[in-house]
């Protein structure tokens, strides 16, 4: 089959158009033809035909047949023309020859001025080129009306049906290949847009960019980043590589359920309003914390409340000269430390109660460390000033050892001498609390969803889970949906500190609520939310996260994994707790350990004390991610069990330089390998022989395990160790043996030891390195 070339000028001539008009039509959909003699493809011809059809609509199909009848005489005249002349395009005819009406010089201009039907059947064109296109454009109903499917120039189409088909299959394939290449060029010119999250693996990035992993890894190496296909890279690195490889990058921001659900917008200065301070009373046992709280309550009893205020919850609010102050009962160290560990700064001021006749005690030191860790101001109340042995100056001197310097000595710590029993100094103490609060300029926004901390929680048999909440920002309303840690529920009943039912609670107000599905943990943060379904979904995610965290055995820092964590930049600070047998040793250990700080990591002793390592030390170490250093002390049973549960690393030393050297080595990643003994077998001496060149040979029976040639051996006589050395030789009959199993006899000697008697037990063992 032959392929007929159809140029721009041929199309213009056949349809009564100028080449420029054809070029403009082509330019809308394809690249403009460079000249009038450019050959058009099948797709380009179809576009021109579609354009003509759309811009030359007719009112009815009868017009087609009417125009066809008018052109019949002219068409008959052309039948007598030479065959060669009728078969070539109209553009090749000479100027003097007769042309159809559609090709007269004046006709094209008249058709452009008025809307007329384009009758292509009267045009001398290569009509077989459009036969297939007509079938698809003309409806089946119209084809049936005209007496079956008809082709343009039907007679000529029948004559050329076998010889001149529209296009051979080979030509079609060529055109399809050209179009495919054209599309590829367009795709190459248009940059691929990729959406990259904050973190992405190399393999995922390569897949997004439609590149191979090898190309991405090569680009990373060129820029000094060594990464494997499964390694995660950050957004900045991924963006740089993607841009270098010709992609357009968009930052994909993943919005979590927590971000959608919890309102965490920052309050503006116009939204903030002053709020009352929240005060916690801390101190050593029997130093007068409860007496101080009782004295504050008694001085603020509202008239009509006989017998004082009945405490329903672990917090209450009092009015001092018109200024409300919220007091929290001293939370157990677990609750307070948990609050600090979660970053829930639920208190604004700490009152440290110290007995004037007793001084600074271990629990006082712990309270100081807890308050410092929470970064809240400390007001020291020296209680029991009415006792004969009261010595406030000694207390002030002791406080300076813990960086609490009194104001009268040039420091910043407020110290108030009081007597809770006699009510002396209580008013002055409360005034100092108000003054300290004014300096802090405590503010909150009551016109937003409530947010705060869980103070206490318990399970009541009749009422279910009950939680004491302290609202820190916003306003909590009855009926609100709240999330507290891994608990979710709706506030059903809300009670204030006087036991009265309330509907709302603003900032710094403690309330007791019911309606939670589970008992939350003290120190959990709570938020009021609007969507209960999403709230329950978030709680499930938190529970799963807790399970995953519990599964990580090495989540706590130890000397073994310290260097790895420092190298991975997981931590920049090493927290230590030091316990020693005497105060002098504790201070010496603390001072020398703090000297180990360098540019990369700061060594910080968060607590030091005298006496055995107790459960409180382990609790503080667990929440602060600290290592416990014991110097000439041991942990008690409760502390040992708590350390095992919390995976807290405890290190015991008898020589101070051992502690310093080991921690310094851990910081540098050079801890010496640690070995443990593994007993592999026992052998009983049945008979002994004296050999002059070797010494004493023992004929033995292997009782259990096995005896190996390279093992170490202890000589036991009545379970007392007489000697510890290495196996000199091991034989089975006359042959040397590498090992002898249980139930067999053997002969063996011990290197440089001959005091062997019948009945002795050889305990063989090897030293195995413990994986750090």
XYZ file of C-alpha atoms in Angstrom:
772
model
C 0.000 0.000 0.000
C 1.186 3.511 -0.754
C 1.134 6.370 1.762
C -0.317 9.596 0.254
C 1.386 12.769 1.499
C -1.073 15.509 2.436
C 0.428 18.925 3.012
C -0.790 22.127 4.725
C -1.413 23.920 1.442
C -3.430 20.928 0.134
C -5.765 21.063 3.149
C -6.167 24.831 2.783
C -7.002 24.569 -0.899
C -9.424 21.642 -0.442
C -11.452 23.356 2.279
C -11.372 26.902 0.963
C -9.049 28.188 3.682
C -5.756 30.014 3.700
C -2.623 28.130 4.830
C -2.317 30.621 7.698
C -5.755 29.611 9.013
C -4.815 25.931 8.890
C -1.545 26.717 10.666
C -3.389 28.586 13.433
C -5.761 25.655 13.972
C -2.778 23.306 14.179
C -0.960 25.618 16.614
C -3.758 25.310 19.169
C -3.128 21.595 19.633
C 0.291 20.818 18.151
C 3.499 22.579 17.277
C 2.883 25.034 14.430
C 3.965 23.766 10.982
C 7.202 25.385 9.860
C 6.104 25.686 6.220
C 3.080 25.242 3.936
C 4.618 22.131 2.401
C 4.858 20.228 5.704
C 3.163 16.822 5.586
C 0.398 16.362 8.179
C -0.128 13.253 10.305
C -3.373 11.382 10.823
C -3.927 13.005 14.262
C -3.345 16.483 12.832
C -5.819 15.901 9.979
C -8.411 14.637 12.436
C -8.019 17.794 14.524
C -8.536 20.014 11.447
C -11.590 18.008 10.454
C -13.033 18.254 14.001
C -12.416 22.002 13.998
C -14.252 22.450 10.691
C -17.155 20.290 11.857
C -17.546 22.158 15.158
C -17.401 25.612 13.504
C -19.709 24.772 10.557
C -22.808 23.290 12.164
C -26.030 22.756 10.158
C -29.640 23.025 11.246
C -30.791 19.700 9.798
C -29.529 16.744 7.836
C -31.784 17.692 4.869
C -29.386 20.523 4.027
C -26.700 17.986 3.272
C -28.854 16.211 0.682
C -30.075 19.535 -0.770
C -26.515 20.727 -1.364
C -25.581 17.328 -2.759
C -28.334 17.620 -5.444
C -27.141 21.106 -6.464
C -23.598 19.889 -7.029
C -24.564 16.794 -9.068
C -24.287 18.549 -12.521
C -20.824 19.896 -11.688
C -19.768 16.534 -10.356
C -20.982 14.882 -13.610
C -18.915 17.310 -15.665
C -15.833 16.236 -13.848
C -16.413 12.588 -14.722
C -15.480 13.363 -18.348
C -12.170 14.895 -17.261
C -9.040 12.795 -17.746
C -8.541 10.198 -15.078
C -5.084 11.435 -14.184
C -6.428 14.960 -13.680
C -9.304 13.896 -11.398
C -7.091 11.727 -9.235
C -4.532 14.393 -8.266
C -5.193 17.068 -5.613
C -6.932 20.309 -6.586
C -3.854 22.317 -5.718
C -1.969 20.712 -8.646
C -4.499 21.846 -11.270
C -3.627 24.658 -13.649
C -5.188 28.086 -13.277
C -7.218 27.794 -16.537
C -8.941 24.521 -15.606
C -12.502 24.386 -14.344
C -12.798 24.116 -10.502
C -15.684 23.083 -8.291
C -17.783 25.781 -6.686
C -16.055 25.240 -3.347
C -12.715 26.216 -4.954
C -13.626 29.418 -6.846
C -11.528 32.383 -5.733
C -14.472 34.371 -4.439
C -16.167 31.504 -2.618
C -13.853 31.063 0.436
C -14.135 34.767 1.398
C -17.956 34.700 1.157
C -18.076 31.579 3.395
C -15.950 33.227 6.037
C -18.358 36.152 6.138
C -21.525 34.060 6.618
C -22.314 30.770 8.297
C -22.849 28.088 5.651
C -22.753 24.321 5.369
C -19.436 22.828 4.337
C -20.272 20.089 1.841
C -17.088 18.079 1.510
C -18.674 15.667 -0.981
C -18.316 18.240 -3.764
C -14.604 18.815 -3.224
C -11.953 17.059 -5.258
C -9.975 15.597 -2.322
C -8.412 12.335 -1.339
C -11.632 11.396 0.383
C -10.611 7.920 1.422
C -8.434 9.617 4.047
C -11.579 10.572 5.972
C -13.772 7.509 5.412
C -13.145 5.919 8.793
C -13.576 9.269 10.539
C -17.010 9.803 8.965
C -18.241 6.492 10.338
C -17.456 7.580 13.859
C -18.878 11.107 13.489
C -22.175 10.422 11.691
C -24.739 8.675 13.853
C -26.051 5.277 12.892
C -29.574 6.687 12.483
C -28.399 9.207 9.842
C -26.459 6.495 8.019
C -29.601 4.346 7.879
C -31.633 7.289 6.488
C -29.206 7.734 3.631
C -29.532 4.082 2.711
C -26.689 2.515 4.601
C -23.203 3.659 5.489
C -21.812 5.785 2.677
C -18.279 7.006 2.155
C -17.372 10.469 0.862
C -16.803 10.183 -2.860
C -18.351 6.730 -2.760
C -17.562 5.747 -6.334
C -13.942 6.592 -6.086
C -13.656 4.952 -2.656
C -14.895 1.663 -4.154
C -12.408 1.889 -6.972
C -9.494 2.565 -4.632
C -10.595 0.325 -1.757
C -8.038 -2.373 -2.442
C -5.204 -0.272 -3.715
C -5.322 2.890 -1.606
C -6.362 2.291 1.991
C -5.987 5.160 4.464
C -2.785 3.939 6.055
C -0.843 0.742 6.237
C -0.252 -0.937 9.581
C 3.439 -0.122 9.298
C 2.695 3.573 8.858
C 0.329 3.499 11.842
C 3.043 1.975 14.008
C 5.493 4.642 12.894
C 3.045 7.421 13.761
C 2.283 5.861 17.155
C 5.997 5.653 17.919
C 6.393 9.340 17.001
C 3.550 10.298 19.304
C 5.026 8.224 22.148
C 8.360 9.985 21.781
C 6.588 13.333 21.706
C 4.786 12.550 24.960
C 8.071 11.455 26.592
C 9.689 14.736 25.581
C 6.787 16.673 27.109
C 7.062 14.642 30.329
C 10.806 15.272 30.483
C 10.293 19.008 30.095
C 7.624 19.078 32.867
C 9.290 18.568 36.302
C 7.816 15.812 38.482
C 6.250 17.138 41.697
C 6.957 15.064 44.814
C 5.537 15.564 48.308
C 8.168 14.776 50.935
C 7.338 14.385 54.661
C 9.636 15.362 57.549
C 11.409 11.992 57.311
C 11.612 9.513 54.431
C 13.663 6.454 53.540
C 15.976 6.484 50.547
C 13.919 3.748 48.868
C 10.641 5.660 49.271
C 12.221 8.839 47.903
C 13.533 6.979 44.846
C 10.079 5.499 44.209
C 8.426 8.937 44.444
C 10.869 10.448 41.956
C 10.595 7.443 39.605
C 14.337 6.906 39.966
C 16.356 3.898 40.972
C 17.685 3.642 44.502
C 21.213 3.541 43.077
C 20.718 6.983 41.482
C 19.539 8.494 44.768
C 22.353 6.880 46.787
C 24.865 8.170 44.224
C 23.466 11.698 44.539
C 23.685 11.437 48.331
C 27.299 10.279 48.173
C 28.174 13.219 45.912
C 26.899 15.505 48.642
C 28.736 13.733 51.454
C 25.806 11.702 52.849
C 26.280 7.948 53.264
C 22.914 6.176 53.384
C 21.494 2.774 52.484
C 18.186 2.091 50.743
C 16.356 1.534 54.055
C 17.967 4.425 55.928
C 15.895 7.474 56.878
C 16.928 10.970 55.797
C 15.420 14.285 56.888
C 13.352 16.653 54.768
C 16.171 19.122 54.044
C 18.442 16.402 52.662
C 15.619 14.824 50.639
C 14.587 18.211 49.223
C 18.146 18.978 48.109
C 18.563 15.592 46.396
C 15.118 15.731 44.726
C 15.782 19.240 43.369
C 19.172 18.133 42.090
C 17.524 15.231 40.245
C 15.074 17.595 38.504
C 11.976 17.275 40.678
C 9.742 19.956 42.120
C 9.427 19.495 45.895
C 6.475 20.204 48.186
C 6.655 19.750 51.957
C 4.068 17.211 53.093
C 2.900 18.164 56.575
C 1.401 15.214 58.439
C -1.350 16.329 60.803
C -1.827 13.855 63.651
C -5.079 13.150 65.462
C -3.687 14.901 68.527
C -2.931 18.058 66.539
C -6.413 18.081 65.009
C -8.181 17.315 68.255
C -6.350 19.338 70.916
C -6.388 23.137 70.755
C -2.763 24.194 71.294
C -2.794 27.730 69.934
C -0.706 30.317 71.805
C -2.798 32.879 73.689
C -2.306 36.516 72.773
C -1.700 39.260 75.335
C -5.292 40.499 74.868
C -6.726 37.052 75.664
C -4.725 36.503 78.876
C -6.170 37.415 82.271
C -4.578 37.248 85.772
C -5.013 33.953 87.636
C -4.426 32.846 91.220
C -1.187 31.012 92.162
C -0.992 27.285 92.822
C 1.151 26.433 95.857
C 2.506 23.062 96.991
C 3.761 22.416 100.540
C 6.748 20.052 100.777
C 9.229 18.920 103.408
C 10.525 16.127 105.600
C 8.138 13.921 107.530
C 7.074 15.300 110.953
C 8.374 18.761 110.134
C 4.892 20.277 110.239
C 3.470 20.194 106.695
C 0.045 19.030 107.827
C 0.072 21.448 110.776
C 0.825 24.348 108.422
C -2.014 23.352 106.092
C -4.397 23.070 109.044
C -3.298 26.483 110.329
C -3.922 28.070 106.915
C -7.371 26.464 106.756
C -8.320 27.561 110.284
C -7.350 31.166 109.660
C -9.620 31.158 106.598
C -12.715 29.350 107.931
C -15.838 30.874 106.462
C -18.406 31.842 109.063
C -21.116 29.231 109.404
C -18.851 26.274 108.749
C -18.636 24.760 112.199
C -15.645 22.564 112.778
C -13.643 24.032 109.903
C -13.482 23.081 106.256
C -14.078 19.456 105.388
C -11.584 18.398 102.768
C -13.235 16.410 99.997
C -10.356 16.563 97.555
C -6.550 16.941 97.799
C -6.610 20.652 96.990
C -8.373 23.739 98.227
C -8.612 27.496 97.644
C -8.381 30.240 100.293
C -8.870 34.017 100.109
C -6.048 36.237 101.400
C -6.981 39.923 101.372
C -9.236 39.277 98.401
C -6.548 37.287 96.556
C -7.350 33.590 96.039
C -4.546 31.041 96.536
C -4.885 27.377 95.578
C -3.030 24.938 97.855
C -2.241 21.343 96.966
C -1.770 18.710 99.622
C 1.828 17.558 99.407
C 1.747 15.027 96.609
C 3.699 11.852 97.099
C 7.055 11.991 95.447
C 5.709 9.686 92.754
C 3.025 12.155 91.709
C 5.218 15.247 91.886
C 8.135 13.631 90.064
C 5.763 12.232 87.441
C 4.372 15.721 86.856
C 7.883 17.074 86.318
C 8.844 14.203 84.059
C 5.815 14.858 81.820
C 6.517 18.589 81.722
C 3.210 19.394 83.476
C 4.248 22.356 85.583
C 1.163 22.221 87.722
C 2.493 24.308 90.611
C 3.780 27.880 90.619
C 5.359 28.147 94.095
C 6.762 25.574 96.551
C 6.701 26.114 100.314
C 9.534 24.094 101.899
C 8.807 23.317 105.544
C 11.906 22.799 107.732
C 11.762 22.117 111.461
C 13.826 24.670 113.389
C 14.984 22.044 115.902
C 15.754 19.321 113.375
C 17.338 20.994 110.352
C 17.791 19.757 106.792
C 16.893 16.066 106.479
C 17.123 13.624 103.530
C 13.494 14.118 102.478
C 14.041 17.883 102.655
C 16.927 17.551 100.203
C 14.753 15.468 97.889
C 12.029 18.125 98.046
C 14.567 20.830 97.152
C 15.767 18.792 94.168
C 12.198 18.148 92.986
C 11.303 21.851 93.167
C 14.513 22.869 91.374
C 13.862 20.329 88.647
C 10.348 21.759 88.214
C 11.930 25.251 88.015
C 9.551 26.866 90.506
C 10.480 29.422 93.215
C 10.972 28.081 96.759
C 9.762 29.831 99.901
C 11.302 28.289 103.047
C 9.083 28.138 106.136
C 11.162 27.455 109.278
C 8.546 25.811 111.504
C 8.466 25.049 115.245
C 10.013 28.395 116.180
C 8.175 28.125 119.538
C 10.406 25.235 120.651
C 13.332 25.915 122.975
C 15.946 24.316 120.708
C 14.983 26.337 117.623
C 18.034 27.571 115.720
C 16.994 29.359 112.483
C 20.549 30.542 111.733
C 21.755 26.942 111.526
C 18.918 26.188 109.081
C 19.902 29.158 106.926
C 23.516 27.978 106.916
C 22.463 24.481 105.842
C 20.245 25.895 103.071
C 23.214 27.680 101.480
C 24.782 24.270 100.838
C 21.909 23.630 98.420
C 22.116 27.032 96.663
C 19.244 28.494 98.706
C 20.764 31.739 100.002
C 18.488 33.875 102.257
C 17.550 37.384 101.150
C 19.157 38.961 104.237
C 22.424 37.278 103.211
C 22.279 38.699 99.691
C 20.453 35.788 98.065
C 16.987 35.403 96.499
C 15.382 32.791 98.762
C 12.497 34.025 100.917
C 12.680 32.580 104.470
C 9.751 32.945 106.911
C 10.030 31.811 110.577
C 6.621 30.417 111.662
C 4.919 28.363 114.321
C 2.066 26.378 112.820
C 1.022 25.151 116.260
C 0.534 28.679 117.648
C -0.370 30.344 114.328
C 2.647 32.669 114.389
C 4.010 34.018 111.075
C 1.228 32.443 108.949
C -0.033 35.794 107.630
C 3.492 36.917 106.745
C 4.075 33.632 104.909
C 0.879 34.046 102.874
C 1.777 37.647 102.040
C 5.145 36.471 100.705
C 3.314 33.891 98.596
C 1.111 36.631 97.099
C 4.143 38.874 96.524
C 6.044 36.067 94.788
C 2.998 35.353 92.615
C 2.714 39.023 91.643
C 6.345 39.029 90.533
C 5.652 35.989 88.326
C 2.647 37.732 86.677
C 0.644 34.532 86.395
C -1.954 34.696 83.607
C -4.298 32.359 81.726
C -7.055 32.502 79.096
C -10.441 31.425 80.524
C -12.164 31.646 77.128
C -10.855 28.430 75.594
C -11.058 24.661 76.047
C -9.812 23.485 79.434
C -6.324 22.136 79.950
C -4.630 21.055 83.168
C -3.206 18.240 85.296
C -4.522 15.260 87.229
C -3.716 15.732 90.930
C -5.220 12.527 92.333
C -7.270 9.632 90.980
C -9.000 6.683 92.571
C -11.618 4.036 91.842
C -14.821 4.305 93.862
C -16.971 1.173 94.132
C -20.225 3.022 93.549
C -19.214 6.086 91.510
C -16.489 4.534 89.369
C -13.247 6.355 88.443
C -12.889 9.685 90.274
C -10.200 12.223 89.388
C -9.098 15.465 91.030
C -8.186 17.911 88.282
C -6.425 21.263 88.437
C -7.469 23.541 85.573
C -4.392 25.436 84.366
C -5.842 27.166 81.302
C -9.305 27.573 79.819
C -12.597 26.700 81.497
C -13.894 23.187 82.230
C -17.672 22.769 81.881
C -19.972 20.013 83.006
C -20.627 17.744 80.005
C -17.236 18.377 78.374
C -15.413 15.440 76.766
C -11.926 15.164 78.276
C -8.794 13.117 77.624
C -6.478 12.446 80.561
C -3.465 10.347 79.573
C -4.953 7.053 78.405
C -8.415 7.764 79.858
C -11.342 9.379 78.089
C -14.845 10.296 79.209
C -17.460 12.995 79.685
C -17.639 15.183 82.825
C -20.861 14.073 84.550
C -20.508 15.502 88.071
C -18.090 18.268 89.082
C -17.433 19.143 92.754
C -15.294 21.943 94.232
C -13.047 21.798 97.312
C -16.006 22.584 99.627
C -17.985 19.594 98.332
C -20.415 21.772 96.380
C -21.579 20.817 92.879
C -20.381 23.315 90.249
C -21.031 23.716 86.519
C -17.760 25.410 85.503
C -14.157 25.683 86.716
C -11.681 28.300 85.490
C -7.861 28.540 85.670
C -6.160 27.546 88.976
C -9.403 25.962 90.264
C -9.250 22.356 91.582
C -12.315 20.154 91.046
C -13.264 16.514 91.481
C -15.016 14.878 88.528
C -16.691 11.596 87.611
C -17.341 10.162 84.162
C -13.958 8.861 83.007
C -13.812 5.315 81.637
C -10.524 4.499 83.425
C -8.509 5.796 86.358
C -5.838 8.225 85.051
C -2.367 8.464 86.553
C -1.421 11.391 88.852
C 0.505 13.909 86.791
C -1.306 13.117 83.527
C -2.244 16.135 81.446
C -5.936 16.480 80.608
C -7.558 18.329 77.690
C -11.187 19.141 76.912
C -12.011 18.184 73.305
C -15.017 18.309 70.981
C -14.963 14.995 69.073
C -15.516 11.889 71.193
C -14.778 9.412 68.387
C -11.392 10.983 67.632
C -10.700 11.202 71.374
C -11.135 7.452 71.787
C -8.926 6.856 68.737
C -6.213 9.053 70.267
C -6.425 7.162 73.564
C -5.911 3.875 71.714
C -2.816 5.320 70.032
C -1.425 6.412 73.394
C -2.017 2.981 74.894
C -0.197 1.369 71.978
C 2.667 3.840 72.385
C 2.922 2.883 76.070
C 3.109 -0.794 75.131
C 5.819 -0.070 72.569
C 7.783 1.954 75.110
C 7.520 -0.844 77.666
C 8.882 -3.273 75.089
C 12.108 -1.315 74.758
C 14.337 -2.835 77.406
C 17.157 -0.348 76.938
C 15.074 2.789 77.106
C 16.983 3.995 80.197
C 20.520 5.273 79.971
C 23.232 2.967 81.341
C 26.998 3.135 81.275
C 26.896 0.409 78.632
C 24.726 2.350 76.168
C 25.801 5.853 77.251
C 28.285 6.390 74.414
C 25.751 5.188 71.814
C 23.133 7.625 73.059
C 25.658 10.465 73.073
C 26.805 9.549 69.569
C 23.210 9.450 68.307
C 22.623 12.846 69.960
C 19.787 11.413 72.020
C 21.172 13.164 75.099
C 23.531 16.018 75.897
C 23.380 15.714 79.659
C 24.292 12.806 81.967
C 22.230 12.828 85.169
C 23.709 11.036 88.201
C 22.458 10.233 91.696
C 25.219 9.718 94.267
C 24.726 7.817 97.533
C 27.614 7.208 99.934
C 28.269 5.907 103.443
C 29.332 9.303 104.830
C 28.663 12.884 103.722
C 32.337 13.562 103.052
C 32.553 10.706 100.587
C 29.338 11.816 98.851
C 30.695 15.344 98.390
C 34.050 14.040 97.119
C 32.412 11.698 94.601
C 30.023 14.453 93.465
C 32.815 17.006 92.987
C 35.028 14.628 91.004
C 32.200 13.384 88.789
C 31.131 16.902 87.852
C 34.680 17.568 86.638
C 34.096 15.020 83.858
C 31.872 17.476 81.934
C 33.171 18.382 78.494
C 32.022 20.246 75.385
C 29.786 17.414 74.211
C 28.107 16.313 77.434
C 27.475 17.881 80.827
C 27.670 15.635 83.894
C 25.020 16.714 86.410
C 24.570 15.256 89.910
C 20.841 15.823 90.489
C 20.841 14.310 93.995
C 23.400 13.155 96.537
C 22.837 11.712 99.974
C 24.015 9.439 102.748
C 22.788 5.921 103.414
C 21.567 2.931 101.466
C 20.068 3.336 98.005
C 16.304 3.422 98.553
C 13.197 3.258 96.377
C 12.882 7.056 96.279
C 16.334 7.277 94.648
C 15.288 4.755 92.004
C 12.059 6.651 91.331
C 13.927 9.916 90.818
C 16.486 8.156 88.595
C 13.733 6.587 86.505
C 11.921 9.842 85.760
C 15.107 11.898 85.287
C 16.813 9.147 83.223
C 19.747 9.055 85.653
C 22.371 6.508 86.726
C 22.692 5.689 90.436
C 26.252 5.664 91.809
C 26.685 3.875 95.154
C 29.907 4.404 97.132
C 30.358 1.889 99.963
C 26.564 1.399 100.082
C 24.139 -1.190 98.724
C 20.490 -0.935 97.601
C 17.766 -2.267 99.859
C 15.407 -4.998 98.654
C 12.653 -2.580 97.558
C 15.132 -0.416 95.635
C 16.629 -3.445 93.911
C 13.216 -4.658 92.795
C 12.202 -1.167 91.641
C 15.455 -0.770 89.677
C 14.853 -4.093 87.928
C 11.325 -3.028 86.954
C 12.344 0.463 85.814
C 15.583 -0.699 84.114
C 17.605 1.809 86.155
C 21.381 1.282 86.036
C 23.009 1.075 89.508
C 26.803 1.030 89.906
C 28.501 0.143 93.213
C 32.103 1.143 93.963
C 34.521 0.913 96.895
C 37.294 3.003 95.366
C 36.436 6.521 94.228
C 38.804 6.406 91.255
C 37.071 3.286 89.918
C 33.830 5.269 89.681
C 35.503 8.237 88.018
C 37.511 6.142 85.548
C 34.567 3.967 84.516
C 32.221 6.892 83.880
C 34.960 8.748 82.010
C 35.554 5.645 79.876
C 31.798 5.345 79.230
C 31.685 8.956 78.039
C 34.469 8.174 75.565
C 32.958 4.867 74.485
C 35.912 2.902 75.833
C 34.381 0.763 78.562
C 36.501 -2.335 79.106
C 34.822 -5.618 78.177
C 32.856 -7.170 81.000
C 33.196 -10.919 81.642
C 31.206 -13.380 83.678
C 32.120 -16.838 84.828
C 30.369 -19.861 83.310
C 30.908 -23.246 85.007
C 31.127 -25.987 82.390
C 31.694 -29.138 84.458
C 32.963 -30.966 87.567
C 35.395 -33.884 87.841
C 36.202 -36.002 90.923
C 39.784 -37.157 91.623
C 39.774 -40.963 91.982
C 43.554 -41.615 91.936
C 46.845 -39.641 91.761
C 50.173 -40.382 90.052
C 53.541 -38.698 90.422
C 55.461 -38.059 87.186
C 58.869 -36.444 87.571
C 58.794 -34.367 84.373
C 55.180 -33.199 84.774
C 54.212 -33.360 88.432
C 51.040 -34.831 89.884
C 48.623 -36.441 87.451
C 45.030 -36.909 88.645
C 42.893 -39.778 87.429
C 39.403 -38.229 87.306
C 35.808 -39.130 86.660
C 33.726 -36.399 84.975
C 30.563 -36.030 87.082
C 28.656 -33.430 85.025
C 29.118 -31.115 82.081
C 32.471 -31.478 80.395
C 36.163 -30.803 80.945
C 37.997 -28.878 78.200
C 41.715 -28.421 77.581
C 41.545 -24.594 77.524
C 39.350 -24.205 80.632
C 40.232 -22.675 83.954
C 39.942 -24.878 87.033
C 39.390 -24.567 90.768
C 40.532 -27.227 93.227
C 37.800 -27.734 95.862
C 38.323 -29.720 99.034
C 35.245 -29.878 101.288
C 33.819 -26.981 99.188
C 36.747 -24.743 100.099
C 38.751 -23.300 97.238
C 42.401 -24.367 97.574
C 43.698 -23.210 94.215
C 42.556 -21.522 91.010
C 44.535 -22.016 87.811
C 44.433 -23.514 84.327
C 44.340 -27.088 83.013
C 47.927 -28.227 82.221
C 47.140 -31.382 80.247
C 44.099 -33.514 79.485
C 44.304 -37.131 78.280
C 41.954 -39.973 77.538
C 43.984 -43.179 77.955
C 47.258 -42.446 76.133
C 45.863 -39.860 73.709
C 45.644 -36.120 74.300
C 42.040 -34.906 74.353
C 40.454 -31.495 73.728
C 37.462 -32.270 75.945
C 35.988 -35.155 77.979
C 32.237 -35.418 78.518
C 30.302 -36.464 81.627
C 30.427 -40.190 82.522
C 33.955 -40.733 81.188
C 37.323 -41.042 82.925
C 40.365 -38.958 82.081
C 43.783 -37.955 83.290
C 44.582 -34.319 83.889
C 47.154 -32.071 85.489
C 46.904 -28.517 86.773
C 49.544 -26.053 85.683
C 51.978 -25.175 88.521
C 49.984 -27.034 91.198
C 50.671 -30.504 92.599
C 48.867 -30.653 95.971
C 46.112 -32.934 94.662
C 44.490 -35.651 96.765
C 41.884 -38.318 96.171
C 38.367 -36.961 96.699
C 39.210 -33.447 95.485
C 36.758 -31.838 93.063
C 37.929 -30.021 89.963
C 35.470 -27.243 89.006
C 36.103 -26.187 85.423
C 34.883 -22.810 84.133
C 35.385 -20.362 81.278
C 35.098 -16.574 81.209
C 32.461 -15.314 78.781
C 32.250 -11.714 77.628
C 28.934 -10.035 78.414
C 27.532 -8.137 75.461
C 27.248 -4.459 76.417
